[in-house]
Amino acid sequence: MRLGKGRTLWVAAALACVLAAPAQAQVSPGIDALIEQAEAIKTSQPAKFYDVLERLEKRVEEATPEQRLKLRLLRAHGFLMKGRAEPAIRELRQIQQETDDPEMLFWTGSLLVNTYALTRKFEQGLTTLNDILPLATKVEKKDVRHRGLLVAGLLYNQVGEYMLGEQYANQVLADAPEGRNQCAAGNLVAEAALGLKKAPSEEMIFRTIKVCEDQKEPILGGLTRTYLARKWVEDGKVDQAIELLERYLPTVTATGYPLVISEYHAMLASMYLKLGDIGTAHAHANEAVERGVGMTSLPLVVAYKTLYEIAESRGDSKAALSRYRQYADADKAYLNDVKTRQLAYQIVRQQILQKTQQISMLDQENQVLQLQRTVDQQAAQNTRLIVILLVLLVASIGYWAFKIKRVQLSLKKMAETDALTGICNRHHFTLRAERALAECARNGEQAALIMFDLDHFKNINDRFGHGTGDWALKEVAEASKGFCRRIDVLGRLGGEEFAILMYGCDLRAAARVAEDCRVRLAQIETRETGHVFAITGSFGVTSSMQSGYSLAKLLSHADKQLYRAKHLGRNRVCVHENEHENVRAAGSNVLELPQREGRTEHLGA
């Protein structure tokens, strides 16, 4: 199975089996017995399941409507087991179109969302989830309601919205779930806690592991043990964590799921390396790579990094270089995958906001139409005069509103825009950045600030004139726009100094954007000015995780790193890190990036 590109995709695969169990209904005994048999063996005996499914297909004409619905759901499950996601999606969507029962819509919608999660169609999954979640309060059967809420928690964890994932999983745990649902919910809560950088409760983890073992769910149980091992490592109990993973490695290996097995080996490799057991660490890292080949996953990144550090410790520079390249490629692929999921969430979120605004506008238009109808009825005798007066009034108001609006927009643009580059001036940048930081703080999202200053810009003005300098500033602003999303804020702070506030972006991602921007500036072609000169910039980067949500503090820390980049030789990126993170990351460079021309430096506060 190669659908799994990240930890929670295996949880999705495990939940697919849980979600496929249909609700009970009054059906004829013969076909009902076959349906129950298919349900019991659909994951444990695939060949026999398809045989029973074929027998049911031959008796479809005898089936009641309830039985046919169950058969169609089994058919969709059969498609998924064969890796045929598209037929499964078509079947589930057709069922949704043919029913208006809230419980059935919620149930099939949950299966559809889970299928989208398995096939990495996150935008469709989030859109469908948004459609079915309002139905949860209308679902009387607790088990069906729990499955839908678990799918919501699963998908939000996948796209990095761990607070929402934890919220829906906790809703299930608070409602006395059945064994399998309790196992899945506990796993999602522990995963969300790690994603939020919170220590999960050991009591809750042990309880979840016990439930998963009782329900014979080795995949979810195995994943939950990795959360416990991570907590123990953070608490300094490395030997205890190793003993736990080594004891259950054979059980996890027996499941045959490559990513879970690779996760165990990668974690063991990293732990043994910490203890100085190079040989054992090397063996586990190689096993993790072998199991994880062809996947984009965090275990593969950890395994390659371990192999690189082992080669470096042995003084084998050739092997170290090769392993570092593999580690950098795996890390880049994994981060791109994470960004893709986060972008899907942002896109769907914007679509939902636009839909809400459209509905609000339609409601307002309906209210206006109703009011107009009432006025027309009350003044039927003077209709023509009223219409003429309204037309004149609307035309006059529209004309003056248009004129005033144009003047307002012109003044607003002059007040907010840098006249030379067309981007935000310092005042407008400050206002927009402070609003964005306040929203990030409310939503619990990170934000990052990039400041950069053009190197030797005074020399360009002095040697080639201010016209050439102005051309360079405009080119830099245009190049910088290419690295900004619509939700980001780009501004010219003054002279040759620029800043970018990145919404929902962590320090690592911002450092990468700064590095890409630095390279792009150096590639600006200057021959069209009639002169040949280099345009480079010195960058300072920080984030809300290091500097908080105060714009003044972010600017201060980024500015210090900018001048540090100047001091170190210009044309480089310097990143601000706080002392606590430096201590915790002792012996490794947590934010280390693949190097190109120039440098990326890190400094604790």
GROMACS .gro file of C-alpha atoms in nm, residues 15 19 93 96 105-117 121-137 144-159 161 164-165 167-169 171 188 344-345 348-349 351-352 355:
model
   65
   15LEU     CA    1  -1.025   0.407   1.049
   19LEU     CA    2  -1.612   0.342   0.944
   93ARG     CA    3  -2.143   1.033  -0.387
   96GLN     CA    4  -2.552   1.082  -0.097
  105LEU     CA    5  -2.577   1.154   0.472
  106PHE     CA    6  -2.348   1.191   0.773
  107TRP     CA    7  -2.237   0.828   0.757
  108THR     CA    8  -2.162   0.814   0.382
  109GLY     CA    9  -2.007   1.162   0.403
  110SER     CA   10  -1.769   1.036   0.674
  111LEU     CA   11  -1.664   0.745   0.453
  112LEU     CA   12  -1.617   0.985   0.163
  113VAL     CA   13  -1.399   1.222   0.369
  114ASN     CA   14  -1.188   0.928   0.488
  115THR     CA   15  -1.145   0.812   0.127
  116TYR     CA   16  -1.032   1.160   0.025
  117ALA     CA   17  -0.782   1.153   0.312
  121LYS     CA   18  -0.745   1.495  -0.196
  122PHE     CA   19  -0.744   1.730   0.100
  123GLU     CA   20  -0.944   2.013  -0.057
  124GLN     CA   21  -1.232   1.781  -0.148
  125GLY     CA   22  -1.211   1.615   0.193
  126LEU     CA   23  -1.224   1.944   0.383
  127THR     CA   24  -1.512   2.071   0.167
  128THR     CA   25  -1.714   1.752   0.223
  129LEU     CA   26  -1.635   1.762   0.595
  130ASN     CA   27  -1.765   2.118   0.617
  131ASP     CA   28  -2.090   1.999   0.455
  132ILE     CA   29  -2.153   1.704   0.690
  133LEU     CA   30  -2.040   1.837   1.031
  134PRO     CA   31  -2.361   2.044   1.085
  135LEU     CA   32  -2.552   1.712   1.057
  136ALA     CA   33  -2.375   1.561   1.361
  137THR     CA   34  -2.634   1.694   1.606
  144VAL     CA   35  -2.214   0.665   1.365
  145ARG     CA   36  -2.172   1.013   1.513
  146HIS     CA   37  -1.840   0.916   1.671
  147ARG     CA   38  -1.702   0.786   1.340
  148GLY     CA   39  -1.776   1.115   1.168
  149LEU     CA   40  -1.615   1.317   1.446
  150LEU     CA   41  -1.308   1.088   1.433
  151VAL     CA   42  -1.276   1.151   1.060
  152ALA     CA   43  -1.289   1.525   1.131
  153GLY     CA   44  -1.013   1.491   1.393
  154LEU     CA   45  -0.807   1.278   1.156
  155LEU     CA   46  -0.830   1.520   0.863
  156TYR     CA   47  -0.757   1.829   1.073
  157ASN     CA   48  -0.450   1.657   1.219
  158GLN     CA   49  -0.335   1.579   0.865
  159VAL     CA   50  -0.352   1.942   0.753
  161GLU     CA   51  -0.481   2.207   1.246
  164LEU     CA   52  -0.934   2.126   1.580
  165GLY     CA   53  -0.818   1.765   1.559
  167GLN     CA   54  -1.124   1.914   1.984
  168TYR     CA   55  -1.316   1.656   1.777
  169ALA     CA   56  -1.126   1.359   1.921
  171GLN     CA   57  -1.568   1.513   2.187
  188LEU     CA   58  -0.565   1.131   1.762
  344ALA     CA   59  -0.546   2.297   0.108
  345TYR     CA   60  -0.689   2.399   0.446
  348VAL     CA   61  -1.103   2.570   0.167
  349ARG     CA   62  -1.120   2.815   0.456
  351GLN     CA   63  -1.385   2.937  -0.003
  352ILE     CA   64  -1.608   2.894   0.302
  355LYS     CA   65  -1.961   3.145   0.044
   0.00000   0.00000   0.00000
